[in-house]
Short mmCIF file of C-alpha atoms and ligand atoms in Angstrom, two decimals:
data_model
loop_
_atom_site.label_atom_id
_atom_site.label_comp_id
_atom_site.label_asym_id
_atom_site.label_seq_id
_atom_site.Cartn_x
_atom_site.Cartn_y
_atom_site.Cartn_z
CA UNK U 695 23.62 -74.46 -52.89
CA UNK U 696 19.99 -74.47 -53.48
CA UNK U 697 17.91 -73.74 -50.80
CA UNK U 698 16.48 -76.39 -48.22
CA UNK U 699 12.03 -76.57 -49.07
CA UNK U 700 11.70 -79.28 -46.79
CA UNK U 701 11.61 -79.22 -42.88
CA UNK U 702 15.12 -80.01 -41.16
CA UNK U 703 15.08 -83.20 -39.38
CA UNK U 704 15.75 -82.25 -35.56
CA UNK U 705 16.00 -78.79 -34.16
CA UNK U 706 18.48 -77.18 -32.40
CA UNK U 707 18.91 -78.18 -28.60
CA UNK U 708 18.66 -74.88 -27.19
CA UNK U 709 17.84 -71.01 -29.08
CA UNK U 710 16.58 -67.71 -27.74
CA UNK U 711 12.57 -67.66 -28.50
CA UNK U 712 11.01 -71.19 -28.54
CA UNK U 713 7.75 -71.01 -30.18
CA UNK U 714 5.36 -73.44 -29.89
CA UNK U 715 2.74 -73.71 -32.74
CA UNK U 716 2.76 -73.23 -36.62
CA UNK U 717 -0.51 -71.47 -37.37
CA UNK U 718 -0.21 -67.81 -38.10
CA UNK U 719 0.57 -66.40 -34.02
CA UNK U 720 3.89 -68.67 -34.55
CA UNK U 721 4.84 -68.38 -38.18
CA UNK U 722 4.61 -64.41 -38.57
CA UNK U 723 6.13 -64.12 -34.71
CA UNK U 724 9.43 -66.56 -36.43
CA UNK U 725 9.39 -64.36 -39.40
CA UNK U 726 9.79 -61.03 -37.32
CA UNK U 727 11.99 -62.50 -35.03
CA UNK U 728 14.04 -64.24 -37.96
CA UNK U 729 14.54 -60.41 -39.33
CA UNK U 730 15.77 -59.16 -36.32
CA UNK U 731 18.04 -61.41 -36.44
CA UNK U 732 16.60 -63.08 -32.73
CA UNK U 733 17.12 -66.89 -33.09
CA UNK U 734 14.06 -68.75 -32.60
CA UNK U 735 12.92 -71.93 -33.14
CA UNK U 736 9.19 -73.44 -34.08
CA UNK U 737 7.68 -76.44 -33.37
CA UNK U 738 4.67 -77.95 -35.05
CA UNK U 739 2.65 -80.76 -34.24
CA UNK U 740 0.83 -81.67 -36.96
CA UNK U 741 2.35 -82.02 -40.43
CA UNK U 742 3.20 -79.58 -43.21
CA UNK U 743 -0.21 -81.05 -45.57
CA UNK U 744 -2.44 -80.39 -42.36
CA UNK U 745 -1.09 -77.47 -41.34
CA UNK U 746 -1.82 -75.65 -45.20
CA UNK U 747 -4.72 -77.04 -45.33
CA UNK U 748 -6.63 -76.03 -42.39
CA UNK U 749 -10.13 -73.95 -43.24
CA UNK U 750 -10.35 -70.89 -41.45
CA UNK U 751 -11.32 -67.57 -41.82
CA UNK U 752 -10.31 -65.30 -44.26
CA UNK U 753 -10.36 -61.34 -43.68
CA UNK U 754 -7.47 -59.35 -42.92
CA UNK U 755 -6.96 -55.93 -40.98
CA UNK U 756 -5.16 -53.15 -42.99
CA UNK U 757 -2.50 -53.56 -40.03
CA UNK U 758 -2.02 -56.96 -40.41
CA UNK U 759 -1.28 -56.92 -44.38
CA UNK U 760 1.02 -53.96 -43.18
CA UNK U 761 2.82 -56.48 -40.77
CA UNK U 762 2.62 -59.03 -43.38
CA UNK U 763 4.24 -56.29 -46.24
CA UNK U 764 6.89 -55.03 -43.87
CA UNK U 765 7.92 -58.74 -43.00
CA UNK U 766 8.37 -59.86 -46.95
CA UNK U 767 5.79 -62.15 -46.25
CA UNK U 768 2.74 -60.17 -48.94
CA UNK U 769 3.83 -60.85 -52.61
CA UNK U 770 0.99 -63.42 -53.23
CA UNK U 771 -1.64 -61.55 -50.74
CA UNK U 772 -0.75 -58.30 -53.32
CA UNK U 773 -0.89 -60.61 -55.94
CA UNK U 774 -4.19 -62.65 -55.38
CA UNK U 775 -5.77 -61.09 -52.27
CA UNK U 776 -8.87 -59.07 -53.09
CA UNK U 777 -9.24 -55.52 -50.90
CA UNK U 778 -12.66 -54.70 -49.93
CA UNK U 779 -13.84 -51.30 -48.55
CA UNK U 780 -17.04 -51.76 -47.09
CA UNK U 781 -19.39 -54.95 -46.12
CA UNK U 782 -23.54 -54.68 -46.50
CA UNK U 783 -25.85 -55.40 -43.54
CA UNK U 784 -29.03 -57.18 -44.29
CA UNK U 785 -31.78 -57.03 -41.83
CA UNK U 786 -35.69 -56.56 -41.91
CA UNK U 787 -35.87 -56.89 -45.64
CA UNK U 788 -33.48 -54.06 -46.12
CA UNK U 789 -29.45 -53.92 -47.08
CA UNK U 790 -27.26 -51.20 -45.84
CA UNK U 791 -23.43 -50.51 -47.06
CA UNK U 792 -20.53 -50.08 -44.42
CA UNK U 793 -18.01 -48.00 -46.44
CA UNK U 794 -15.07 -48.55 -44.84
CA UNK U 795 -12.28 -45.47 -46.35
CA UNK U 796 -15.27 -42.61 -45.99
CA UNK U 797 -15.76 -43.72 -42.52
CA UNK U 798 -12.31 -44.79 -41.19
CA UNK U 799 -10.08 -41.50 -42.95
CA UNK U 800 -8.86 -44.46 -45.56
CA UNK U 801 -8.76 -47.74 -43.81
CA UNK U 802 -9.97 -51.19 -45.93
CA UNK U 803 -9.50 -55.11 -45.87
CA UNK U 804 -8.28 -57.49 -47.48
CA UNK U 805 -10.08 -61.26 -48.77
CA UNK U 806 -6.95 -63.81 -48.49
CA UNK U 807 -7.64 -66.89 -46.80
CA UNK U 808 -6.05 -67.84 -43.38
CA UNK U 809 -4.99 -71.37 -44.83
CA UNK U 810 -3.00 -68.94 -47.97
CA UNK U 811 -1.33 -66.97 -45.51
CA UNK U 812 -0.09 -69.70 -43.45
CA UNK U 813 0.97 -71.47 -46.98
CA UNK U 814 3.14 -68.05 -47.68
CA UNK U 815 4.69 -68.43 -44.52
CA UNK U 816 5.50 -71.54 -44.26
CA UNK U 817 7.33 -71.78 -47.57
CA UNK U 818 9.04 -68.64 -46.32
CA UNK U 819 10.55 -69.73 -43.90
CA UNK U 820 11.64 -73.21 -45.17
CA UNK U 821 13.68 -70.89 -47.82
CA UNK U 822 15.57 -69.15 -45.74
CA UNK U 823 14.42 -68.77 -41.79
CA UNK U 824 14.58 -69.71 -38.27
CA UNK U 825 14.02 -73.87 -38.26
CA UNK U 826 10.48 -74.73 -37.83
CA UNK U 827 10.01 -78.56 -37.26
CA UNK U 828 6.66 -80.23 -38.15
CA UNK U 829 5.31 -83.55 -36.09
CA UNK U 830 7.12 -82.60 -32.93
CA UNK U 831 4.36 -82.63 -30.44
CA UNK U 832 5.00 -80.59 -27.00
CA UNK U 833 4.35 -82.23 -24.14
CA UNK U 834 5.19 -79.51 -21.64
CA UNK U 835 7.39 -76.94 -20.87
CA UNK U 836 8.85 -76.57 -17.31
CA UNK U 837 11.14 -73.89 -15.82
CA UNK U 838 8.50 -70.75 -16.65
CA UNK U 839 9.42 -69.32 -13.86
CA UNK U 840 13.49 -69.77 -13.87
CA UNK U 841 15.72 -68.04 -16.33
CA UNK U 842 16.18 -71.05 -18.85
CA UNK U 843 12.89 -72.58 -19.31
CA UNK U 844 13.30 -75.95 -21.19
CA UNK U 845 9.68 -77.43 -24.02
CA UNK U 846 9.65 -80.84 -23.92
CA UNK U 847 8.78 -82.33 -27.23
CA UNK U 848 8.44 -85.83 -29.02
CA UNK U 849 9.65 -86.40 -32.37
CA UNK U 850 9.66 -89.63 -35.10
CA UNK U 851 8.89 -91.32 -31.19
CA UNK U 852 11.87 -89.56 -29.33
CA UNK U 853 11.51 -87.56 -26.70
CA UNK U 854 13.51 -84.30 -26.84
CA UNK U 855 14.15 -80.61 -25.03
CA UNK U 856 14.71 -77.51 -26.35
CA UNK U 857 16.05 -75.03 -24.14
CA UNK U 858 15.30 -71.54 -24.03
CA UNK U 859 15.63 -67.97 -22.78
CA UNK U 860 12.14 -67.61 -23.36
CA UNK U 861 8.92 -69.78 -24.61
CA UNK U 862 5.73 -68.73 -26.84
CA UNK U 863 2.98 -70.68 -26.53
CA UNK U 864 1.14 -70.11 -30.00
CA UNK U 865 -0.39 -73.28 -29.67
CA UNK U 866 -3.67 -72.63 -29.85
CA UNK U 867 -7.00 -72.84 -28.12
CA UNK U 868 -6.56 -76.70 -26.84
CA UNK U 869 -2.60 -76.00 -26.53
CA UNK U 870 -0.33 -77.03 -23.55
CA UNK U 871 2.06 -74.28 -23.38
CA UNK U 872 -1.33 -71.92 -20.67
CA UNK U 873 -1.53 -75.53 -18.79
CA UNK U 874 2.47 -74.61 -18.04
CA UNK U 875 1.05 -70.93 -16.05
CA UNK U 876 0.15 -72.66 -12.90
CA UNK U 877 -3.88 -72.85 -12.40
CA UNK U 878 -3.76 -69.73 -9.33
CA UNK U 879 -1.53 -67.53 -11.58
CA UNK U 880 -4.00 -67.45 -14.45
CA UNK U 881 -7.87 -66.75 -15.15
CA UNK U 882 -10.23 -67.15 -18.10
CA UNK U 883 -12.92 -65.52 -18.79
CA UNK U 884 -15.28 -67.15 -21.14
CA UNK U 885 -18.62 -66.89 -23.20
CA UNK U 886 -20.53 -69.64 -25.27
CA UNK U 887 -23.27 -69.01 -27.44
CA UNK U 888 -26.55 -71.07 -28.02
CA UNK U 889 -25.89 -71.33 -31.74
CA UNK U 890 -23.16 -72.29 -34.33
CA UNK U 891 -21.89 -71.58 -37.76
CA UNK U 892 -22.53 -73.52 -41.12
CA UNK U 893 -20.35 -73.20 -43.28
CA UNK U 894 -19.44 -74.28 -46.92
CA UNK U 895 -16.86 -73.28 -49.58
CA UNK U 896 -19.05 -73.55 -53.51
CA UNK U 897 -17.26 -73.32 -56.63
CA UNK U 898 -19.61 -70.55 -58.00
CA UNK U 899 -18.49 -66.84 -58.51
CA UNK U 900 -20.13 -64.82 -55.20
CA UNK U 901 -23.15 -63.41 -55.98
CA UNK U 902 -21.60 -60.09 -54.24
CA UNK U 903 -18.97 -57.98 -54.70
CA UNK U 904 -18.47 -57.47 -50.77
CA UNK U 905 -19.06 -59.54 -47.49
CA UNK U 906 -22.89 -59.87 -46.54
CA UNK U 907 -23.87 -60.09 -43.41
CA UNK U 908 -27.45 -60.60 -42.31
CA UNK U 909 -29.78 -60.63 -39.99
CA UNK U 910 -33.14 -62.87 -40.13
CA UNK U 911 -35.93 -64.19 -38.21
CA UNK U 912 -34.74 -67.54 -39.46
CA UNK U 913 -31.01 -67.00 -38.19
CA UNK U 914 -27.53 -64.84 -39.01
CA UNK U 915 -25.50 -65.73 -42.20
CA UNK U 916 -22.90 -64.59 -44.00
CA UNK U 917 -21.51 -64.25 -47.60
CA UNK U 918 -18.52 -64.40 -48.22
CA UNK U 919 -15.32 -65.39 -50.71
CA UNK U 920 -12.05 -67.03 -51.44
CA UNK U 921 -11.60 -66.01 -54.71
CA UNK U 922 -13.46 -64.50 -57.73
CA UNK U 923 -14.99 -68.57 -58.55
CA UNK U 924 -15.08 -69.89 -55.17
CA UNK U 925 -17.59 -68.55 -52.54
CA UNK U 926 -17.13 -69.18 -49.28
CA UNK U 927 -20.96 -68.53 -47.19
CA UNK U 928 -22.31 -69.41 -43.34
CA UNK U 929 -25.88 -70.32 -41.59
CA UNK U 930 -26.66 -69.64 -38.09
CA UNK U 931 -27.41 -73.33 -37.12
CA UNK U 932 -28.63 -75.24 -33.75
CA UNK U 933 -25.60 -76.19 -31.76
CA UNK U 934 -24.58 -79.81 -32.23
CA UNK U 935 -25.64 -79.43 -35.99
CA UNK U 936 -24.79 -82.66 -38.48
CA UNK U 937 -23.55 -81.09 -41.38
CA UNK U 938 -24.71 -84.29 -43.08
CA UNK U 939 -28.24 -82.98 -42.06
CA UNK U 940 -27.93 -80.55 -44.40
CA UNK U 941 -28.75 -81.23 -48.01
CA UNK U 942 -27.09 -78.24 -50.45
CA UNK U 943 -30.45 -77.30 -51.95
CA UNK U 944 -31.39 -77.30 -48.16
CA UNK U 945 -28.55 -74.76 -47.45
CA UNK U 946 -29.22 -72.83 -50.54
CA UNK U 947 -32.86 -72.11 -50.08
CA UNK U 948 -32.39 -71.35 -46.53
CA UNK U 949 -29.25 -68.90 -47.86
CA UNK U 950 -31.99 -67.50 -50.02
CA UNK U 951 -34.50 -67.08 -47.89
CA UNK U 952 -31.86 -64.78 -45.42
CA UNK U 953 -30.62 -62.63 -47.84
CA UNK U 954 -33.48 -61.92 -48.76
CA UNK U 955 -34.90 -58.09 -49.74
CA UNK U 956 -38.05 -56.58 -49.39
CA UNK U 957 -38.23 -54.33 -52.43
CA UNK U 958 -35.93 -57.03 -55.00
CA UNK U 959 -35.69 -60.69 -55.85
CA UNK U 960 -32.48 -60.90 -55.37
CA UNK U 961 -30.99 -64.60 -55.40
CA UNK U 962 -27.92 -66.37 -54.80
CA UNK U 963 -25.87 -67.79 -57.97
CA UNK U 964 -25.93 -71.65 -56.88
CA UNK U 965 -23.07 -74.30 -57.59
CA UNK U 966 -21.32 -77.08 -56.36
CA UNK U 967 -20.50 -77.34 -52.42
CA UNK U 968 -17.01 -78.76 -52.15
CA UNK U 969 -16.66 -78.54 -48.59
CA UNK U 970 -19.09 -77.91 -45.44
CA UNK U 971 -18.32 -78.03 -41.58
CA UNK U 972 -19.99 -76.84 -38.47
CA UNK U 973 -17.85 -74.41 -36.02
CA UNK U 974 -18.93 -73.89 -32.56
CA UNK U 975 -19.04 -69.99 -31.19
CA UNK U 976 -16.95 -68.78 -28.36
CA UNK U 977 -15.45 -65.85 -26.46
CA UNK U 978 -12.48 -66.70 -24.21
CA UNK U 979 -9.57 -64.80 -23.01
CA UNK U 980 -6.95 -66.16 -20.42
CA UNK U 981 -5.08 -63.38 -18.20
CA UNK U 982 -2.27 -62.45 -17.87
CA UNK U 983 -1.03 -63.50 -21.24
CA UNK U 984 2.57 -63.42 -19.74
CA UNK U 985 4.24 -65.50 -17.05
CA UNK U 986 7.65 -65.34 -16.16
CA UNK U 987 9.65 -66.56 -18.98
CA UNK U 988 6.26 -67.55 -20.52
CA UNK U 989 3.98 -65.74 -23.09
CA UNK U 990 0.78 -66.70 -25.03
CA UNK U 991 -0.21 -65.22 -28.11
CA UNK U 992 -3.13 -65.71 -30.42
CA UNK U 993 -5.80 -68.46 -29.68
CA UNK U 994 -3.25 -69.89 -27.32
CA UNK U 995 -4.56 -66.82 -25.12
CA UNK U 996 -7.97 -66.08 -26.53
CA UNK U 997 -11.15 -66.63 -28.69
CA UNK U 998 -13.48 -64.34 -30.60
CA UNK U 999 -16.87 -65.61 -32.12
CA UNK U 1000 -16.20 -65.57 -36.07
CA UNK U 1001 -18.59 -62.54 -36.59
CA UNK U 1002 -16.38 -59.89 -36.32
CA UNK U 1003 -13.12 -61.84 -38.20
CA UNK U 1004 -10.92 -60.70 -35.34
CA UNK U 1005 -9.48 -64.06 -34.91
CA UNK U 1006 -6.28 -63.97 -37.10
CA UNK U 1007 -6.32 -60.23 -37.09
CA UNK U 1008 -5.73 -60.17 -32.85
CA UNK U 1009 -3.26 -63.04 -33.26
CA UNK U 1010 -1.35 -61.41 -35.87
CA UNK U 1011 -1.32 -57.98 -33.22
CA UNK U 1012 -0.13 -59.72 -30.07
CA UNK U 1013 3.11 -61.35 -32.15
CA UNK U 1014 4.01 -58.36 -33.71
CA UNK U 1015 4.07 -56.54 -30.04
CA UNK U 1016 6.14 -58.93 -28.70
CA UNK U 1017 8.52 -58.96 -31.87
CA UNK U 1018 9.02 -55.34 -31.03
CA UNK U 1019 9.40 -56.12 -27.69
CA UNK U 1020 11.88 -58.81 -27.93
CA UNK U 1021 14.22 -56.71 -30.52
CA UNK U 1022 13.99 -53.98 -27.86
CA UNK U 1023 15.30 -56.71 -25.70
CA UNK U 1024 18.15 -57.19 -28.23
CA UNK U 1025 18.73 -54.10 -29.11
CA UNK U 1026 19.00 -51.92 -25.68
CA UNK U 1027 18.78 -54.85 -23.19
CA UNK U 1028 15.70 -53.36 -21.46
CA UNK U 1029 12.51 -55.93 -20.72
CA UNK U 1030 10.29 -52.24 -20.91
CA UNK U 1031 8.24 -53.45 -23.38
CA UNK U 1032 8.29 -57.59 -23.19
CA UNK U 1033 7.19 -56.53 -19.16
CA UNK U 1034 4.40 -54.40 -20.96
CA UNK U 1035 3.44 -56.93 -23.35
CA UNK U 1036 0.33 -58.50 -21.47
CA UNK U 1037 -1.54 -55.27 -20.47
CA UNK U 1038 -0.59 -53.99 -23.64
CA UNK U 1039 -2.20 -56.79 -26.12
CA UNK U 1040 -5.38 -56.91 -23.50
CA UNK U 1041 -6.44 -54.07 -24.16
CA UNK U 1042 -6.82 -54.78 -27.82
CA UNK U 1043 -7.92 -58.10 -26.84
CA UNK U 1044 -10.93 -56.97 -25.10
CA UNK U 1045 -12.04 -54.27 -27.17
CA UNK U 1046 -12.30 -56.67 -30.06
CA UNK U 1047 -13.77 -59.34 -27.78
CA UNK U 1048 -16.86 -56.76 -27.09
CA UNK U 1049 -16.61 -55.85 -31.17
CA UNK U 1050 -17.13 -59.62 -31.69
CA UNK U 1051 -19.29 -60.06 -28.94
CA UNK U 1052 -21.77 -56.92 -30.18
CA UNK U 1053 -21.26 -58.47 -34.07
CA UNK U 1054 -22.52 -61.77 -32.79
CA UNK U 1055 -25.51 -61.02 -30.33
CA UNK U 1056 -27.18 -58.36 -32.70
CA UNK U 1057 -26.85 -59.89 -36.32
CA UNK U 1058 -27.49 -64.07 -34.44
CA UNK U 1059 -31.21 -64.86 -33.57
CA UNK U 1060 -31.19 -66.26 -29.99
CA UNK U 1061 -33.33 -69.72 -30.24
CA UNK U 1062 -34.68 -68.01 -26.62
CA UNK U 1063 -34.51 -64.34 -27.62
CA UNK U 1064 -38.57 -62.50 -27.13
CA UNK U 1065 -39.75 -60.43 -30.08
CA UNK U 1066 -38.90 -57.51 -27.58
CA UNK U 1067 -35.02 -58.99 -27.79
CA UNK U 1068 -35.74 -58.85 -31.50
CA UNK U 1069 -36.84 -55.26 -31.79
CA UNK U 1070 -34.00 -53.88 -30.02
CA UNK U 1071 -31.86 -55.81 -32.78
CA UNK U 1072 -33.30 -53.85 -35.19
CA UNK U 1073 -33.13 -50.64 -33.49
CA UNK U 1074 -29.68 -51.04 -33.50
CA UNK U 1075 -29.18 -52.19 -36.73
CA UNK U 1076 -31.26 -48.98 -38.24
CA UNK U 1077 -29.26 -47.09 -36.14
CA UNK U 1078 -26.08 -48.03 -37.82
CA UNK U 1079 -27.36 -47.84 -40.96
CA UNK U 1080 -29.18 -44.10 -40.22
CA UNK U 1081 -26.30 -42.56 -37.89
CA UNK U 1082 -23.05 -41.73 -39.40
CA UNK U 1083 -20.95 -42.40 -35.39
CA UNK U 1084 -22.62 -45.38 -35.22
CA UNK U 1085 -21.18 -46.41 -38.56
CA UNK U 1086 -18.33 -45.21 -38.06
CA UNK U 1087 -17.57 -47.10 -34.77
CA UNK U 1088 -18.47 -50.45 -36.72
CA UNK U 1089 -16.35 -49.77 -39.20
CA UNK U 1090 -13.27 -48.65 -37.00
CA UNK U 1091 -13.93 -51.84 -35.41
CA UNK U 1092 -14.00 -54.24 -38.55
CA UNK U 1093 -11.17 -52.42 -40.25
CA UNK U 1094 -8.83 -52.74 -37.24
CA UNK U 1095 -7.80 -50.25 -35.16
CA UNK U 1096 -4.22 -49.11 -34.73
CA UNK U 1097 -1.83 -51.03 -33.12
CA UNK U 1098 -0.68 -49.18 -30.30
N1 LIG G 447 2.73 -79.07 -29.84
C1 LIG G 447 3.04 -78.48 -31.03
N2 LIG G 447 2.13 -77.78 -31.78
C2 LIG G 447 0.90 -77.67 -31.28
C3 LIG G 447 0.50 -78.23 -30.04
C4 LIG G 447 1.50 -78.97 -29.32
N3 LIG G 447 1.21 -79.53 -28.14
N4 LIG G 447 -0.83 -77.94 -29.83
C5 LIG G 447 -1.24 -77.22 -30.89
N5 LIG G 447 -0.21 -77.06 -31.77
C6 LIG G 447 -0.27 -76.35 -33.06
C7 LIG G 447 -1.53 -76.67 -33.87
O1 LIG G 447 -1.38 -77.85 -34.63
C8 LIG G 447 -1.65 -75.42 -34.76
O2 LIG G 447 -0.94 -75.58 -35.98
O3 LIG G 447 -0.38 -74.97 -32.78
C9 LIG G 447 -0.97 -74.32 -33.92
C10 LIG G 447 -1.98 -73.27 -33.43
O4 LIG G 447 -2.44 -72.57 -34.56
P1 LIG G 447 -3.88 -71.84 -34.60
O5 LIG G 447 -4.88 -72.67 -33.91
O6 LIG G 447 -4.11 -71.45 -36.01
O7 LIG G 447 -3.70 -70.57 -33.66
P2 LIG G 447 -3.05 -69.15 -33.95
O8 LIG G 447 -1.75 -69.26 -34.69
O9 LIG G 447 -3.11 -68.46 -32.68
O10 LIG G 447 -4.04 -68.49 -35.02
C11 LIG G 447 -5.24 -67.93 -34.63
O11 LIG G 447 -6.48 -69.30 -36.04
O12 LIG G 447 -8.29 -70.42 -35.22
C12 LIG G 447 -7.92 -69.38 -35.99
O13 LIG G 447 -9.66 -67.85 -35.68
C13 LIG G 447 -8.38 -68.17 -35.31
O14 LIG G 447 -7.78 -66.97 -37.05
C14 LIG G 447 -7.39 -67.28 -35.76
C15 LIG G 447 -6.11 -67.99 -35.84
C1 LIG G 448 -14.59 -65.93 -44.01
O1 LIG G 448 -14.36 -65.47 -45.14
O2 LIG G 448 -14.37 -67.11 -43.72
C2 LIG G 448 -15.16 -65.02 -42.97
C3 LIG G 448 -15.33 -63.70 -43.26
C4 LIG G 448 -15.87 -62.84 -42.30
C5 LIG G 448 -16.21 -63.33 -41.06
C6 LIG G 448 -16.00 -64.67 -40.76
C7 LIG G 448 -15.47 -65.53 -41.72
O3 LIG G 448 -16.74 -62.51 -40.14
#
């Protein structure tokens, strides 16, 4: 019997783990789960076409291609994905190298889009895992707080429940399953930023070898790649920004005029801009990130600003914590780690929140920032690039730090 490539028509009525949301927090979580042989079921709202084809970002942590590797889930990202052991600052006319292995004892990262990891694990686990239903929008979930909480869910225009032992809410930022922790049992803390990203995908071949990231009087951006044709790059833009605004020579000069070095005439290899979208900036985290029979994981539970490309990276952490915590569960019976879960991903959650924070408010130009604001910028940025520690700490923050 060949195996099933398409999405089953209806899902079970009741399974151990009900996980709401298909981007990566949900699809890796089903994958571990599936292994451990935990029944679990997914459910997506938005189709299979929409759901591979979503631009995001596209860095990953040397844990989470070891998550990815120990799950089955890296034969393409070995395949295609490109490692990358350092990134270059640019900033007062002058470019500094990050080398990640010298100043980590060994640790790099790895270019492979978001979008191609979600593609690898959705065909996954069509082959041969736990069901995972696209267009079934959730429209609640009630009974956090008893033993057998139930997501409510509408399919081809029926209304259906799943019942569960437990319910992840990987459902992203504007999700439903945090609306189900009532309002007095949860708090967010949140940041937004007076500036947003640019961003276009070019067929050319990037005119670097690593990520660029720079600092400029005229605003942040960013190179950076999809594969060794297509570049991928970003422009610190007004908030509210029409992308329409934006001619392509207009984005390329301005790219140019960035990157640009003092002592070189460095210049961008131009082509064709195939795609270009403007993404707000935010920092939010919701605690706890666990409520009774209840957990969030990934955006679901918090945001980072792009800058540091901790956004997949932390969602990719919290799922495999509570994998390990739910085969705990059904291994020895003990809720040890699953009651540990919250406090445990937090901590990670914040530390990269101030990594993406500090990545954000010293490479961005604030349109209200004083020349004072400016020169402490650059004081930190020579720092980095003149002090070993301080390198060191960036690049034990961009690499990833350990799991636990
Ligand atoms: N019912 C079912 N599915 C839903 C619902 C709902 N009510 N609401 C949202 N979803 C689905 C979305 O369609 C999306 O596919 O939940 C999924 C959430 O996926 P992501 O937003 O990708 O969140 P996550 O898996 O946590 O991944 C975090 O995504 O935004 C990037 O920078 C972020 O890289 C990070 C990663
Ligand atoms: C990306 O490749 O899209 C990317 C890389 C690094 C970032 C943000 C986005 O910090």
């Amino acid at each position: 019997m060949t195996a099933p490539t398409s999405a089953p028509a209806a899902a079970p009525a009741r399974t151990t783990v009900g996980i709401v949301g298909a981007g990566p927090a949900g699809l890796l979580l089903a994958r571990l789960l599936h292994a451990a042989g935990i029944d679990c079921v997914v459910l997506e709202s938005r189709d299979r076409a929409y759901v591979e084809q979503r631009q995001r970002a596209g860095i990953l942590e040397q844990g989470t291609v070891d998550v990815l590797r120990e799950s089955g889930a890296a034969e393409r990202l070995d395949r295609e994905g490109l490692p990358h052991d350092g990134i270059e600052l640019r900033f007062d006319g002058r470019a500094h190298r990050i080398d990640f292995p010298a100043l980590t004892g060994g640790r790099r990262v790895w270019v492979y889009a978001q979008t191609e990891v979600v593609k690898d694990l959705v065909a996954l686990q069509l082959v041969d895992g736990a069901p995972l239903l696209f267009e079934a929008q959730v429209t609640g979930v009630t009974g956090a707080d008893s033993s057998a909480p139930t997501i409510h869910y509408t399919h081809q225009g029926v209304d259906h429940t799943l019942a569960c032992d437990y319910v992840v809410g990987c459902d992203g930022f504007h999700g439903v399953v945090r609306e189900a922790i009532p309002v007095e049992a949860r708090q967010t803390f949140e940041r937004t930023y007076p500036y947003s990203w640019l961003g276009i995908l070019a067929d050319v071949p990037p005119s670097s070898d690593e990520l660029v990231y720079a600092h400029s009087p005229r605003g942040f951006a960013l190179l950076s790649m999809r594969s060794p044709t297509v570049s991928r790059l970003y422009l610190q833009v007004p908030n509210g920004t029409d992308p329409a605004d934006w001619s392509d020579d207009r984005i390329w000069d301005e790219l140019d005029a960035r990157f640009a070095l003092a002592d070189s005439d460095w210049k961008l290899a131009r082509g064709p801009i195939t795609a270009k979208s403007v993404l707000p900036m935010r920092s939010s985290v919701t605690e706890p990130m666990r409520h009774g029979r209840l957990f969030l994981a990934g955006d679901a539970a918090h945001i980072v600003p792009p800058t540091g490309a901790k956004g997949l990276n932390l969602a990719a952490a919290d799922v495999t914590v509570l994998a390990q915590a739910f085969t705990a569960l059904h291994r020895t019976g003990s809720t040890q780690l699953l009651d540990a879960y919250s406090a445990t991903c937090l901590n990670r959650v914040w530390r990269a929140e101030h990594f993406s924070y500090f990545m954000t408010t010293t490479l961005h130009t604030d349109p209200s920032q004083s020349p004072f604001d400016t020169r402490l910028q650059l004081s930190q940025l020579d720092r980095i690039a003149t002090s070993p520690h301080a390198a060191a700490e960036l690049a034990a923050n961009y690499a990833g730090l350990p799991l636990n």
